[in-house]
GROMACS .gro file of C-alpha atoms in nm:
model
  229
    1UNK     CA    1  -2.376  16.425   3.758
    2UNK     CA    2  -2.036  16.510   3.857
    3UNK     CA    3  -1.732  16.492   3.646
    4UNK     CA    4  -1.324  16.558   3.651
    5UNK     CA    5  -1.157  16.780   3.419
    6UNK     CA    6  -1.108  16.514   3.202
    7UNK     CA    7  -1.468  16.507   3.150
    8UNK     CA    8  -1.500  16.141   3.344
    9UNK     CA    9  -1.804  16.134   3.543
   10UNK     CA   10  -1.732  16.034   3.932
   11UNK     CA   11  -1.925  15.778   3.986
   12UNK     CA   12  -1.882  15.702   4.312
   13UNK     CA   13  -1.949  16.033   4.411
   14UNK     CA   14  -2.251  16.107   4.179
   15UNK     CA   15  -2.415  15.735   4.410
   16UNK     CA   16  -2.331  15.974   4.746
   17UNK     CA   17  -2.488  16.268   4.624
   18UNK     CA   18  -2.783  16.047   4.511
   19UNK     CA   19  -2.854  15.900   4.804
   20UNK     CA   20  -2.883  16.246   4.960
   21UNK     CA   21  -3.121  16.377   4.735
   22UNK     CA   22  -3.321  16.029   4.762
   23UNK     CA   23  -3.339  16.097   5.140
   24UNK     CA   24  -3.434  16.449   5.056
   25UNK     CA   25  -3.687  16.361   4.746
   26UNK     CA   26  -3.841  16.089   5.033
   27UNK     CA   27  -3.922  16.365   5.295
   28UNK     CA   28  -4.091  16.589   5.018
   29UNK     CA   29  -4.321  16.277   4.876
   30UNK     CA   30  -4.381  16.231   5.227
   31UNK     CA   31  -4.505  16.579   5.309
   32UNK     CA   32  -4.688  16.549   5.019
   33UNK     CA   33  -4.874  16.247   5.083
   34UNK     CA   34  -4.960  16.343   5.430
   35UNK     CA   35  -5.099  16.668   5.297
   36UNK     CA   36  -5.334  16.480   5.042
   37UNK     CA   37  -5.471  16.272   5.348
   38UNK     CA   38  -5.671  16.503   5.504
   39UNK     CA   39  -5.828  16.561   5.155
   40UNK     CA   40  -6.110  16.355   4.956
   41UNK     CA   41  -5.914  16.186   4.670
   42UNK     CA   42  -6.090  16.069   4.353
   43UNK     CA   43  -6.070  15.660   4.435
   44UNK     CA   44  -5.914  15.408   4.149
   45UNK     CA   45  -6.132  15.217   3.940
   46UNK     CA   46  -6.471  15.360   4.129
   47UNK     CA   47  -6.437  15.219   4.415
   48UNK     CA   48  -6.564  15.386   4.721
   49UNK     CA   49  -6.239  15.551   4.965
   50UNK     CA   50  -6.446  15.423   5.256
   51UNK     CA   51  -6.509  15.070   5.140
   52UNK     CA   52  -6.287  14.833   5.347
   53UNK     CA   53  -6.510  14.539   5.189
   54UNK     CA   54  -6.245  14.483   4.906
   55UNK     CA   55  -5.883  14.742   5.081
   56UNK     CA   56  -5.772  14.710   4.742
   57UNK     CA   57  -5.542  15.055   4.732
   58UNK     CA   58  -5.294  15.229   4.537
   59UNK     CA   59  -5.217  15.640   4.590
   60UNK     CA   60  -5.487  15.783   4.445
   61UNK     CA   61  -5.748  15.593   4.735
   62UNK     CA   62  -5.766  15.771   5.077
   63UNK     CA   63  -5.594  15.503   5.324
   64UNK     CA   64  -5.563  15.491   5.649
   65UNK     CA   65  -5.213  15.597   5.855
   66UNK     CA   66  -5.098  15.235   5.885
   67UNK     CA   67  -5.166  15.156   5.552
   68UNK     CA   68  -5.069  15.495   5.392
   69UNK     CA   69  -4.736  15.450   5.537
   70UNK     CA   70  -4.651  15.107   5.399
   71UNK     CA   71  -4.795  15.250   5.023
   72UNK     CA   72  -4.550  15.546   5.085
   73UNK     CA   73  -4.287  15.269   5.146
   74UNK     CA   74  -4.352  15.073   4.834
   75UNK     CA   75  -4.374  15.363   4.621
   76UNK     CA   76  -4.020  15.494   4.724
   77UNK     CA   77  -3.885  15.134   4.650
   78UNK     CA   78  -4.052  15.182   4.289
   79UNK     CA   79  -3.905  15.501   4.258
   80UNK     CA   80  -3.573  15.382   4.384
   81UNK     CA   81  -3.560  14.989   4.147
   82UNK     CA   82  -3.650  15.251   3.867
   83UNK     CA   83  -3.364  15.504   3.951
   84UNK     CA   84  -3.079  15.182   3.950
   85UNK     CA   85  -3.194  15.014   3.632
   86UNK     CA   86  -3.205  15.348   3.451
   87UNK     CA   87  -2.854  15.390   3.607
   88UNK     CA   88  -2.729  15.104   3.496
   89UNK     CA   89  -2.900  15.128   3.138
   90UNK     CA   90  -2.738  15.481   3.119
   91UNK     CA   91  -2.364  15.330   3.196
   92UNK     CA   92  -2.402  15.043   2.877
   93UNK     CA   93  -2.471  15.359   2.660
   94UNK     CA   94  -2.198  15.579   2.795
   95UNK     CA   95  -1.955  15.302   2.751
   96UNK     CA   96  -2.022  15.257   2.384
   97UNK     CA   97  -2.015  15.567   2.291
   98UNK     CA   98  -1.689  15.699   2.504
   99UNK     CA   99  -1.476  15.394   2.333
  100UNK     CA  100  -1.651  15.464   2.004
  101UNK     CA  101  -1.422  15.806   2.039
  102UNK     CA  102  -1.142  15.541   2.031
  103UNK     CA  103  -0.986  15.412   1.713
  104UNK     CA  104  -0.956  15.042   1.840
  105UNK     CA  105  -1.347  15.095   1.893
  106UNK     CA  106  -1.454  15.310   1.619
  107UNK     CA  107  -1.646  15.078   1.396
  108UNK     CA  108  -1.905  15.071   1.679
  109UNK     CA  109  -2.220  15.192   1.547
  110UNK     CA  110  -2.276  15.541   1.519
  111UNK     CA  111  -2.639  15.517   1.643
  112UNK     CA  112  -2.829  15.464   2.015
  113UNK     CA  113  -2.807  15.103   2.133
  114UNK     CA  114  -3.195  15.182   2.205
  115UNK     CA  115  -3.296  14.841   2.320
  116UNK     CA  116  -3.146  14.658   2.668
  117UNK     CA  117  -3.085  14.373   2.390
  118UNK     CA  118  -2.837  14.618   2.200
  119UNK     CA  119  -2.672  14.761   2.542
  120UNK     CA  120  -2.609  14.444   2.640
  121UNK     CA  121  -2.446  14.339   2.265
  122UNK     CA  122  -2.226  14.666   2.270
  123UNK     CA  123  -2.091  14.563   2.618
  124UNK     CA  124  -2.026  14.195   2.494
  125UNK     CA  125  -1.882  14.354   2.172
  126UNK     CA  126  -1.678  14.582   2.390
  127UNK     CA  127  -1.520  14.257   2.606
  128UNK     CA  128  -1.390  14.055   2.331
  129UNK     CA  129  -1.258  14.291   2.096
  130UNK     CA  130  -0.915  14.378   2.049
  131UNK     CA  131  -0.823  14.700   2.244
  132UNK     CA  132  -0.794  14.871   2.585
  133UNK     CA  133  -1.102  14.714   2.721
  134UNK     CA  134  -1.021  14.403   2.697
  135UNK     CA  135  -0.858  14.308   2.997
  136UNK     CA  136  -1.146  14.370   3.164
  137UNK     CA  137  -1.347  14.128   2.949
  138UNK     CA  138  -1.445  13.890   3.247
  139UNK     CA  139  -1.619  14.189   3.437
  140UNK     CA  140  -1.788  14.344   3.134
  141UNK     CA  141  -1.920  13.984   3.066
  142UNK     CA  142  -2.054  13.929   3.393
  143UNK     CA  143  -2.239  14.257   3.419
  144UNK     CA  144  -2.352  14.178   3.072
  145UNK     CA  145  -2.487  13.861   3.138
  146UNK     CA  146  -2.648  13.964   3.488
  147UNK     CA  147  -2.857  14.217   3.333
  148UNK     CA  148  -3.135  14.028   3.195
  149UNK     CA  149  -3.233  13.892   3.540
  150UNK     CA  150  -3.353  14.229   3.631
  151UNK     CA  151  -3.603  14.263   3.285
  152UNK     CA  152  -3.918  14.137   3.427
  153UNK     CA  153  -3.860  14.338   3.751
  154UNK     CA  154  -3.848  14.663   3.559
  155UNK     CA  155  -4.123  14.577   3.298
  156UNK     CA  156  -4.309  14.531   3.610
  157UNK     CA  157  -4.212  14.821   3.765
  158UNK     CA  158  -4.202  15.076   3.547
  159UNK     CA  159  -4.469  14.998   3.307
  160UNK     CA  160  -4.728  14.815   3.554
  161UNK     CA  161  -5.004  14.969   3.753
  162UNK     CA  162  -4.947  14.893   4.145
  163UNK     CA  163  -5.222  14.786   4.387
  164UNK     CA  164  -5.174  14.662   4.750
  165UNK     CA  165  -5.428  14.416   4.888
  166UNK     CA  166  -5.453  14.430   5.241
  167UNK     CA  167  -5.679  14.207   5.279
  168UNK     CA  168  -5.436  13.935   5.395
  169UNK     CA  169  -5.217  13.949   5.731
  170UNK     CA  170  -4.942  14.034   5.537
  171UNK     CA  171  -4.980  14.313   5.246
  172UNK     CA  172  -4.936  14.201   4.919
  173UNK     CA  173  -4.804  14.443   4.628
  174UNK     CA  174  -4.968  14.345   4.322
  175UNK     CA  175  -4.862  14.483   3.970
  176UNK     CA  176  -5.029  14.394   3.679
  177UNK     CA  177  -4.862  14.478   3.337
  178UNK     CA  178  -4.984  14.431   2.938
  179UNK     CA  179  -4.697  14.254   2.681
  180UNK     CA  180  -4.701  14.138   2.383
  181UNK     CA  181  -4.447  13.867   2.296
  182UNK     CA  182  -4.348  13.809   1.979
  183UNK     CA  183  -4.570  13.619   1.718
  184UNK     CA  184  -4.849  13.591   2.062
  185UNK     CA  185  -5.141  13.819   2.138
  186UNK     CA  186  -5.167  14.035   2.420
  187UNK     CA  187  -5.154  13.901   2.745
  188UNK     CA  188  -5.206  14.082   3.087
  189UNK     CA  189  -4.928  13.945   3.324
  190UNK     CA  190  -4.944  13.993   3.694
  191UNK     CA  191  -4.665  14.020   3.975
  192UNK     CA  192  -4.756  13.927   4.360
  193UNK     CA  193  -4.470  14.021   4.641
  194UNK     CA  194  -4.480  14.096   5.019
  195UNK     CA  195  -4.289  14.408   5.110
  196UNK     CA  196  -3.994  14.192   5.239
  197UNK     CA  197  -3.998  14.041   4.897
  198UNK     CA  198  -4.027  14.387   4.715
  199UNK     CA  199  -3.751  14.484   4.929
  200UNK     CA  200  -3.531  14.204   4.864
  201UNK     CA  201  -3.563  14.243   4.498
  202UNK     CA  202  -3.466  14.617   4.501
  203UNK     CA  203  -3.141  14.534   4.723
  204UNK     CA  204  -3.076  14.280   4.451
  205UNK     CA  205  -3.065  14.545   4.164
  206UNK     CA  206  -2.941  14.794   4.437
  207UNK     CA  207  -2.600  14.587   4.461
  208UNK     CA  208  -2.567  14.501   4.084
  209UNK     CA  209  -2.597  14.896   3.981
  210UNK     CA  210  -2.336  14.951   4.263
  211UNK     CA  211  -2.123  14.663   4.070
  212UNK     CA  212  -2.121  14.859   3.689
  213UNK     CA  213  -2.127  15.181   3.858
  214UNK     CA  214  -1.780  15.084   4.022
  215UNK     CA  215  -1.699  14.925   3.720
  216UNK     CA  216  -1.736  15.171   3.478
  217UNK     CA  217  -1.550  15.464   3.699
  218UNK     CA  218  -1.248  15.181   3.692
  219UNK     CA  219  -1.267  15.159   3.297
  220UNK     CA  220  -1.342  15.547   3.258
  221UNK     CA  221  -1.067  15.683   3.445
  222UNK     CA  222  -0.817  15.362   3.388
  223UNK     CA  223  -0.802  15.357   3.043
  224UNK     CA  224  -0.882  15.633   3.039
  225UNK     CA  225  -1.265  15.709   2.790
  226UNK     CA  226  -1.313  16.022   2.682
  227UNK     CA  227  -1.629  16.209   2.698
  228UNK     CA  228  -1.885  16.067   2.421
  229UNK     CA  229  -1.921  16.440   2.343
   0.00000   0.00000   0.00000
């Protein structure tokens, strides 16, 4: 993360730097992966790492190079839907508590808005209140509000266990994730997307974190927020 000497992280340049390293992290998984193929890898769920009967595969089954190379693809856009929500998740929090160091602000609560729920309150708190921020209540709003379209994708995502069926002309990811809603029992809910659809959903989020991330270096270094600590 980089920062000025005010202590105000540069956001835009912390994104550039990022998407070096992700090109950089993606050639290293890569190596890796093609290393593991010429070795016998302990198949998911039992199945046999010759069986083509079912081609049910995630990383841990022994594919073949056309179908190792989309898995490699749909693992880095895992990786990289995980890497934007967390970014975004990360701004809420740094918001709060850099305009809790604020007197207009400082009845915000002392305490980690833990849940996306309470991220998204603080930022909503944040807009309306008298002080500095508010004349940029329409944006905070709108990032505020946007964020809950993106919950199911990460629940998916991060928490879900990832199989590809190729099976069908066209691959399709498959995630499968346990919830429990409240006052309901357990339930086992499943996501189904083609790569292109995968791909769409990741330039989606992609775009939004690119939105707060602008956002927040505007409110950072324009009102200016000091550092949280």
């Amino acid at each position: 993360m980089t920062t000025d000497k005010n202590g105000a992280v540069n956001w835009p340049l912390a994104v550039a730097v990022g998407s070096a390293a992700g090109f950089v992290g993606a050639a290293v998984i890569w190596a890796g992966v093609r290393k593991l193929q010429a070795s016998k890898v302990r198949p998911y769920n039992g199945a046999s790492p010759t069986d083509r009967a079912t081609r049910f595969h995630d990383l841990t089954i022994d594919a073949g190079n056309a179908e190792e190379t989309f898995l490699v693809s749909t693992q880095l856009l895992r990786g990289k839907i995980i890497n934007h929500f967390a970014n975004v998740e990360f701004i809420f929090a740094d918001l709060h508590f850099r305009a809790r160091q604020l007197s207009a602000y400082s009845w915000l609560s002392p305490d980690l808005p833990y849940t996306i729920k309470k991220r998204i309150a603080s930022v909503k708190a944040l807009a309306t209140a008298d002080g500095p921020l508010r004349i940029y209540e329409k944006d905070l709003l709108a990032i505020a509000n946007e964020l809950p379209r993106f919950e199911k994708l990460r629940q998916f995502v991060a928490h879900g266990n990832m199989l590809v069926d190729f099976k069908r002309e066209r691959p399709i990811i498959i995630f499968h994730v346990y919830d429990q809603p409240k006052q309901s029992q357990p339930i086992l809910s499943e996501r189904k997307n083609t790569l292109q659809e995968f791909h769409s959903s990741y330039m989606d989020l992609a775009l939004f974190s690119e939105r707060v991330i602008i956002l927040a270096h505007k409110i950072i270094t324009g009102v200016p927020l000091p550092p949280a600590v």
